[in-house]
PDB file of C-alpha atoms in Angstrom:
ATOM      1  CA  MET J  12      25.329  51.181  -1.538  1.00  0.00           C
ATOM      2  CA  ASN J  13      22.045  53.068  -1.884  1.00  0.00           C
ATOM      3  CA  PHE J  14      21.294  56.174  -3.959  1.00  0.00           C
ATOM      4  CA  GLN J  15      18.851  58.735  -2.584  1.00  0.00           C
ATOM      5  CA  GLU J  16      17.594  61.967  -4.213  1.00  0.00           C
ATOM      6  CA  THR J  17      20.915  62.871  -5.875  1.00  0.00           C
ATOM      7  CA  GLU J  18      21.908  63.974  -9.373  1.00  0.00           C
ATOM      8  CA  TYR J  19      24.963  62.421 -11.045  1.00  0.00           C
ATOM      9  CA  ILE J  20      26.411  63.768 -14.297  1.00  0.00           C
ATOM     10  CA  ASP J  21      29.211  62.079 -16.283  1.00  0.00           C
ATOM     11  CA  GLU J  22      29.961  59.740 -13.365  1.00  0.00           C
ATOM     12  CA  ASP J  23      31.644  56.358 -13.901  1.00  0.00           C
ATOM     13  CA  PHE J  24      30.108  53.457 -11.963  1.00  0.00           C
ATOM     14  CA  SER J  25      31.538  50.791 -14.281  1.00  0.00           C
ATOM     15  CA  GLY J  26      32.157  47.398 -12.742  1.00  0.00           C
ATOM     16  CA  GLY J  27      30.692  48.373  -9.374  1.00  0.00           C
ATOM     17  CA  ASP J  28      28.756  45.993  -7.178  1.00  0.00           C
ATOM     18  CA  TYR J  29      25.356  47.528  -6.380  1.00  0.00           C
ATOM     19  CA  ALA J  30      23.402  44.320  -5.876  1.00  0.00           C
ATOM     20  CA  HIS J  31      20.244  44.868  -3.791  1.00  0.00           C
ATOM     21  CA  ALA J  32      20.763  48.657  -3.978  1.00  0.00           C
ATOM     22  CA  GLU J  33      17.789  50.945  -3.436  1.00  0.00           C
ATOM     23  CA  ILE J  34      17.790  53.874  -5.864  1.00  0.00           C
ATOM     24  CA  VAL J  35      15.149  56.510  -5.132  1.00  0.00           C
ATOM     25  CA  ASN J  36      14.382  59.811  -6.908  1.00  0.00           C
ATOM     26  CA  CYS J  37      17.848  60.070  -8.472  1.00  0.00           C
ATOM     27  CA  ARG J  38      18.924  61.450 -11.843  1.00  0.00           C
ATOM     28  CA  PHE J  39      21.859  60.034 -13.800  1.00  0.00           C
ATOM     29  CA  VAL J  40      23.006  61.851 -16.947  1.00  0.00           C
ATOM     30  CA  ASN J  41      25.615  60.389 -19.333  1.00  0.00           C
ATOM     31  CA  CYS J  42      26.838  58.012 -16.637  1.00  0.00           C
ATOM     32  CA  SER J  43      28.566  54.689 -17.272  1.00  0.00           C
ATOM     33  CA  PHE J  44      27.385  51.489 -15.582  1.00  0.00           C
ATOM     34  CA  ARG J  45      29.204  49.068 -17.888  1.00  0.00           C
ATOM     35  CA  PHE J  46      29.596  45.614 -16.308  1.00  0.00           C
ATOM     36  CA  ALA J  47      28.097  46.921 -13.028  1.00  0.00           C
ATOM     37  CA  ASN J  48      26.082  44.539 -10.864  1.00  0.00           C
ATOM     38  CA  PHE J  49      22.552  45.733 -10.057  1.00  0.00           C
ATOM     39  CA  GLY J  50      21.141  42.279  -9.405  1.00  0.00           C
ATOM     40  CA  GLU J  51      17.906  42.504  -7.386  1.00  0.00           C
ATOM     41  CA  ALA J  52      18.288  46.296  -7.109  1.00  0.00           C
ATOM     42  CA  VAL J  53      15.205  48.534  -6.890  1.00  0.00           C
ATOM     43  CA  SER J  54      14.711  51.932  -8.531  1.00  0.00           C
ATOM     44  CA  ARG J  55      11.761  54.241  -7.914  1.00  0.00           C
ATOM     45  CA  GLY J  56      11.127  57.576  -9.595  1.00  0.00           C
ATOM     46  CA  CYS J  57      14.607  57.703 -11.139  1.00  0.00           C
ATOM     47  CA  VAL J  58      15.855  59.047 -14.472  1.00  0.00           C
ATOM     48  CA  PHE J  59      18.748  57.508 -16.400  1.00  0.00           C
ATOM     49  CA  GLU J  60      19.453  59.721 -19.413  1.00  0.00           C
ATOM     50  CA  GLY J  61      22.010  58.808 -22.065  1.00  0.00           C
ATOM     51  CA  CYS J  62      23.579  56.244 -19.734  1.00  0.00           C
ATOM     52  CA  ASP J  63      25.632  53.204 -20.765  1.00  0.00           C
ATOM     53  CA  LEU J  64      24.479  50.001 -19.062  1.00  0.00           C
ATOM     54  CA  SER J  65      26.135  47.665 -21.549  1.00  0.00           C
ATOM     55  CA  ASN J  66      26.866  44.243 -20.063  1.00  0.00           C
ATOM     56  CA  ALA J  67      25.388  45.333 -16.717  1.00  0.00           C
ATOM     57  CA  LYS J  68      23.694  42.767 -14.488  1.00  0.00           C
ATOM     58  CA  LEU J  69      20.103  43.816 -13.814  1.00  0.00           C
ATOM     59  CA  ASN J  70      18.731  40.346 -13.194  1.00  0.00           C
ATOM     60  CA  SER J  71      15.682  40.289 -10.910  1.00  0.00           C
ATOM     61  CA  SER J  72      15.882  44.074 -10.516  1.00  0.00           C
ATOM     62  CA  ARG J  73      12.651  46.041 -10.122  1.00  0.00           C
ATOM     63  CA  HIS J  74      11.981  49.495 -11.557  1.00  0.00           C
ATOM     64  CA  SER J  75       8.889  51.538 -10.748  1.00  0.00           C
ATOM     65  CA  ASN J  76       8.008  54.831 -12.482  1.00  0.00           C
ATOM     66  CA  SER J  77      11.630  55.220 -13.585  1.00  0.00           C
ATOM     67  CA  ALA J  78      12.925  56.392 -16.971  1.00  0.00           C
ATOM     68  CA  PHE J  79      15.767  55.014 -19.084  1.00  0.00           C
ATOM     69  CA  LEU J  80      16.018  57.551 -21.902  1.00  0.00           C
ATOM     70  CA  ASN J  81      18.329  56.908 -24.865  1.00  0.00           C
ATOM     71  CA  CYS J  82      20.309  54.409 -22.814  1.00  0.00           C
ATOM     72  CA  GLN J  83      22.488  51.543 -24.046  1.00  0.00           C
ATOM     73  CA  LEU J  84      21.622  48.163 -22.534  1.00  0.00           C
ATOM     74  CA  GLY J  85      23.457  46.005 -25.056  1.00  0.00           C
ATOM     75  CA  ASN J  86      24.237  42.520 -23.721  1.00  0.00           C
ATOM     76  CA  ALA J  87      22.785  43.459 -20.323  1.00  0.00           C
ATOM     77  CA  ASN J  88      21.371  40.703 -18.125  1.00  0.00           C
ATOM     78  CA  LEU J  89      17.699  41.562 -17.574  1.00  0.00           C
ATOM     79  CA  PHE J  90      16.591  38.069 -16.607  1.00  0.00           C
ATOM     80  CA  GLY J  91      13.486  38.367 -14.457  1.00  0.00           C
ATOM     81  CA  ALA J  92      13.659  42.182 -14.295  1.00  0.00           C
ATOM     82  CA  THR J  93      10.414  44.127 -13.797  1.00  0.00           C
ATOM     83  CA  PHE J  94       9.598  47.508 -15.349  1.00  0.00           C
ATOM     84  CA  GLU J  95       6.410  48.976 -13.899  1.00  0.00           C
ATOM     85  CA  GLY J  96       5.117  52.199 -15.482  1.00  0.00           C
ATOM     86  CA  CYS J  97       8.577  53.036 -16.843  1.00  0.00           C
ATOM     87  CA  LYS J  98       9.746  55.076 -19.861  1.00  0.00           C
ATOM     88  CA  LEU J  99      12.418  53.394 -21.975  1.00  0.00           C
ATOM     89  CA  VAL J 100      12.172  55.811 -24.920  1.00  0.00           C
ATOM     90  CA  GLY J 101      15.039  55.543 -27.397  1.00  0.00           C
ATOM     91  CA  SER J 102      16.950  52.850 -25.508  1.00  0.00           C
ATOM     92  CA  SER J 103      18.725  49.916 -27.176  1.00  0.00           C
ATOM     93  CA  PHE J 104      18.602  46.309 -25.958  1.00  0.00           C
ATOM     94  CA  ALA J 105      20.801  44.680 -28.604  1.00  0.00           C
ATOM     95  CA  GLY J 106      21.864  41.250 -27.382  1.00  0.00           C
ATOM     96  CA  ALA J 107      20.343  41.757 -23.922  1.00  0.00           C
ATOM     97  CA  ASP J 108      18.905  38.766 -22.068  1.00  0.00           C
ATOM     98  CA  MET J 109      15.248  39.664 -21.505  1.00  0.00           C
ATOM     99  CA  THR J 110      14.110  36.190 -20.505  1.00  0.00           C
ATOM    100  CA  ALA J 111      11.205  36.360 -18.034  1.00  0.00           C
ATOM    101  CA  THR J 112      11.290  40.170 -18.068  1.00  0.00           C
ATOM    102  CA  LYS J 113       8.018  41.741 -16.911  1.00  0.00           C
ATOM    103  CA  ILE J 114       6.803  44.934 -18.602  1.00  0.00           C
ATOM    104  CA  GLN J 115       3.829  46.468 -16.841  1.00  0.00           C
ATOM    105  CA  GLY J 116       2.574  49.443 -18.850  1.00  0.00           C
ATOM    106  CA  GLY J 117       4.852  52.328 -19.705  1.00  0.00           C
ATOM    107  CA  ASP J 118       6.362  53.862 -22.823  1.00  0.00           C
ATOM    108  CA  TRP J 119       8.839  51.823 -24.887  1.00  0.00           C
ATOM    109  CA  SER J 120       8.616  54.020 -27.978  1.00  0.00           C
ATOM    110  CA  PHE J 121      11.637  54.232 -30.309  1.00  0.00           C
ATOM    111  CA  THR J 122      13.366  51.371 -28.507  1.00  0.00           C
ATOM    112  CA  SER J 123      15.507  48.813 -30.326  1.00  0.00           C
ATOM    113  CA  LEU J 124      14.271  45.363 -29.293  1.00  0.00           C
ATOM    114  CA  ARG J 125      15.245  43.531 -32.459  1.00  0.00           C
ATOM    115  CA  ALA J 126      15.198  39.722 -32.181  1.00  0.00           C
ATOM    116  CA  GLN J 127      14.245  39.737 -28.498  1.00  0.00           C
ATOM    117  CA  GLU J 128      12.422  36.813 -26.862  1.00  0.00           C
ATOM    118  CA  LEU J 129       9.195  38.415 -25.628  1.00  0.00           C
ATOM    119  CA  ALA J 130       6.866  35.444 -25.960  1.00  0.00           C
ATOM    120  CA  SER J 131       3.831  35.048 -23.688  1.00  0.00           C
ATOM    121  CA  LEU J 132       4.367  38.410 -21.954  1.00  0.00           C
ATOM    122  CA  ASP J 133       1.583  40.653 -20.682  1.00  0.00           C
ATOM    123  CA  LEU J 134       2.232  43.794 -22.762  1.00  0.00           C
ATOM    124  CA  HIS J 135      -1.268  45.205 -22.806  1.00  0.00           C
ATOM    125  CA  GLY J 136      -1.394  48.972 -23.011  1.00  0.00           C
ATOM    126  CA  VAL J 137       2.357  49.388 -23.553  1.00  0.00           C
ATOM    127  CA  TRP J 138       3.478  52.035 -26.063  1.00  0.00           C
ATOM    128  CA  PHE J 139       5.833  50.712 -28.753  1.00  0.00           C
ATOM    129  CA  VAL J 140       5.534  53.661 -31.156  1.00  0.00           C
ATOM    130  CA  GLU J 141       8.209  53.344 -33.881  1.00  0.00           C
ATOM    131  CA  ALA J 142       9.977  50.634 -31.879  1.00  0.00           C
ATOM    132  CA  ASP J 143      12.186  48.139 -33.713  1.00  0.00           C
ATOM    133  CA  LEU J 144      10.542  44.778 -33.035  1.00  0.00           C
ATOM    134  CA  ALA J 145      11.879  43.052 -36.142  1.00  0.00           C
ATOM    135  CA  GLU J 146      12.370  39.300 -35.707  1.00  0.00           C
ATOM    136  CA  CYS J 147      10.983  39.445 -32.151  1.00  0.00           C
ATOM    137  CA  ASP J 148       9.285  36.404 -30.677  1.00  0.00           C
ATOM    138  CA  LEU J 149       5.976  37.794 -29.412  1.00  0.00           C
ATOM    139  CA  ALA J 150       4.087  34.534 -29.734  1.00  0.00           C
ATOM    140  CA  GLY J 151       1.242  34.284 -27.263  1.00  0.00           C
ATOM    141  CA  SER J 152       1.815  37.784 -25.884  1.00  0.00           C
ATOM    142  CA  ASP J 153      -1.037  39.990 -24.708  1.00  0.00           C
ATOM    143  CA  LEU J 154      -0.789  43.197 -26.774  1.00  0.00           C
ATOM    144  CA  ARG J 155      -4.336  44.402 -26.244  1.00  0.00           C
ATOM    145  CA  ASP J 156      -4.608  48.199 -26.494  1.00  0.00           C
ATOM    146  CA  ALA J 157      -0.845  48.521 -27.062  1.00  0.00           C
ATOM    147  CA  ASP J 158       0.319  51.314 -29.369  1.00  0.00           C
ATOM    148  CA  LEU J 159       2.410  49.801 -32.171  1.00  0.00           C
ATOM    149  CA  SER J 160       2.074  52.764 -34.513  1.00  0.00           C
ATOM    150  CA  ARG J 161       4.824  52.718 -37.170  1.00  0.00           C
ATOM    151  CA  ALA J 162       6.678  49.968 -35.321  1.00  0.00           C
ATOM    152  CA  VAL J 163       8.982  47.704 -37.337  1.00  0.00           C
ATOM    153  CA  LEU J 164       7.604  44.158 -37.160  1.00  0.00           C
ATOM    154  CA  TRP J 165       9.436  42.552 -40.065  1.00  0.00           C
ATOM    155  CA  ASN J 166       9.530  38.779 -39.564  1.00  0.00           C
ATOM    156  CA  ALA J 167       8.160  39.082 -36.012  1.00  0.00           C
ATOM    157  CA  ASP J 168       6.291  36.095 -34.603  1.00  0.00           C
ATOM    158  CA  LEU J 169       2.835  37.070 -33.332  1.00  0.00           C
ATOM    159  CA  THR J 170       1.435  33.550 -33.392  1.00  0.00           C
ATOM    160  CA  LYS J 171      -1.499  33.309 -30.941  1.00  0.00           C
ATOM    161  CA  ALA J 172      -0.858  36.884 -29.745  1.00  0.00           C
ATOM    162  CA  ASP J 173      -3.856  38.984 -28.685  1.00  0.00           C
ATOM    163  CA  LEU J 174      -3.828  42.229 -30.680  1.00  0.00           C
ATOM    164  CA  ARG J 175      -7.368  43.391 -30.066  1.00  0.00           C
ATOM    165  CA  GLY J 176      -7.529  47.146 -29.665  1.00  0.00           C
ATOM    166  CA  ALA J 177      -3.843  47.632 -30.478  1.00  0.00           C
ATOM    167  CA  ARG J 178      -2.925  50.534 -32.756  1.00  0.00           C
ATOM    168  CA  LEU J 179      -1.231  49.350 -35.939  1.00  0.00           C
ATOM    169  CA  ASP J 180      -1.167  52.587 -37.959  1.00  0.00           C
ATOM    170  CA  GLY J 181       1.679  52.617 -40.470  1.00  0.00           C
ATOM    171  CA  VAL J 182       2.807  49.064 -39.651  1.00  0.00           C
ATOM    172  CA  ASP J 183       3.809  46.740 -42.500  1.00  0.00           C
ATOM    173  CA  LEU J 184       2.276  43.395 -41.558  1.00  0.00           C
ATOM    174  CA  SER J 185       3.066  41.617 -44.825  1.00  0.00           C
ATOM    175  CA  MET J 186       5.993  39.681 -43.277  1.00  0.00           C
ATOM    176  CA  VAL J 187       4.533  39.052 -39.816  1.00  0.00           C
ATOM    177  CA  LYS J 188       3.551  35.616 -38.525  1.00  0.00           C
ATOM    178  CA  LEU J 189      -0.060  35.957 -37.396  1.00  0.00           C
ATOM    179  CA  LYS J 190      -1.304  32.367 -37.243  1.00  0.00           C
ATOM    180  CA  ASP J 191      -4.135  32.093 -34.694  1.00  0.00           C
ATOM    181  CA  ALA J 192      -3.595  35.697 -33.533  1.00  0.00           C
ATOM    182  CA  ARG J 193      -6.691  37.398 -32.090  1.00  0.00           C
ATOM    183  CA  ILE J 194      -7.548  40.593 -33.978  1.00  0.00           C
ATOM    184  CA  ASP J 195     -10.462  42.990 -34.344  1.00  0.00           C
ATOM    185  CA  ILE J 196     -12.251  44.093 -37.530  1.00  0.00           C
ATOM    186  CA  ALA J 197     -10.215  47.286 -38.006  1.00  0.00           C
ATOM    187  CA  GLN J 198      -6.992  45.291 -37.755  1.00  0.00           C
ATOM    188  CA  ALA J 199      -8.267  42.717 -40.227  1.00  0.00           C
ATOM    189  CA  ILE J 200      -8.583  45.515 -42.770  1.00  0.00           C
ATOM    190  CA  ILE J 201      -5.032  46.752 -42.083  1.00  0.00           C
ATOM    191  CA  ILE J 202      -3.673  43.218 -42.449  1.00  0.00           C
ATOM    192  CA  ALA J 203      -5.543  42.695 -45.711  1.00  0.00           C
ATOM    193  CA  GLU J 204      -4.189  45.978 -47.088  1.00  0.00           C
ATOM    194  CA  SER J 205      -0.649  44.990 -46.021  1.00  0.00           C
ATOM    195  CA  HIS J 206      -1.014  41.988 -48.322  1.00  0.00           C
ATOM    196  CA  GLY J 207      -2.131  44.138 -51.226  1.00  0.00           C
ATOM    197  CA  ALA J 208      -5.875  43.631 -50.954  1.00  0.00           C
ATOM    198  CA  ARG J 209      -8.339  46.423 -51.773  1.00  0.00           C
ATOM    199  CA  VAL J 210     -10.915  46.643 -49.017  1.00  0.00           C
ATOM    200  CA  ASP J 211     -14.320  48.061 -49.895  1.00  0.00           C
ATOM    201  CA  THR J 212     -16.322  49.322 -46.930  1.00  0.00           C
TER     202      THR J 212
END
């Protein structure tokens, strides 16, 4: 089943099999996709607003210039999924499998990604403003020029991550693992201040 240039409001697609579906220029508002199968599906220019994708299968799916706004993706299977230039603002990924997920640009502000495995990903330029990244494994990830303003990074692992050029305004870095992380001078000052140092310039 394919979806083309249609708006759906309060529709229930729970448990449906939409593997390999092509979803183009559609809008879904307050729709339920619980336990639905979207394995290897493709979405382009779509908007999912306030939708429930809990326990949905999105493995190896590909999403280009689509938006998932304030959606629930708890326990969803996102193994190998690709998000290219997408907006995920306000969405929750509690318990989701994000192994091998690819995030290419886009806006992930206000998302809940707590305790996700995001190691060694190319996340350069991605917006994570006020995102919950507590206890995330971001070891070895490329976060150059990402916007992490006011993000929650409590106990996150940024070992060997590249943070150069990333915005860290309002971030508490006192409980972040930063061993061998690459940082710039401005970030070094923020990190020092997070540990209580007084920096004279």
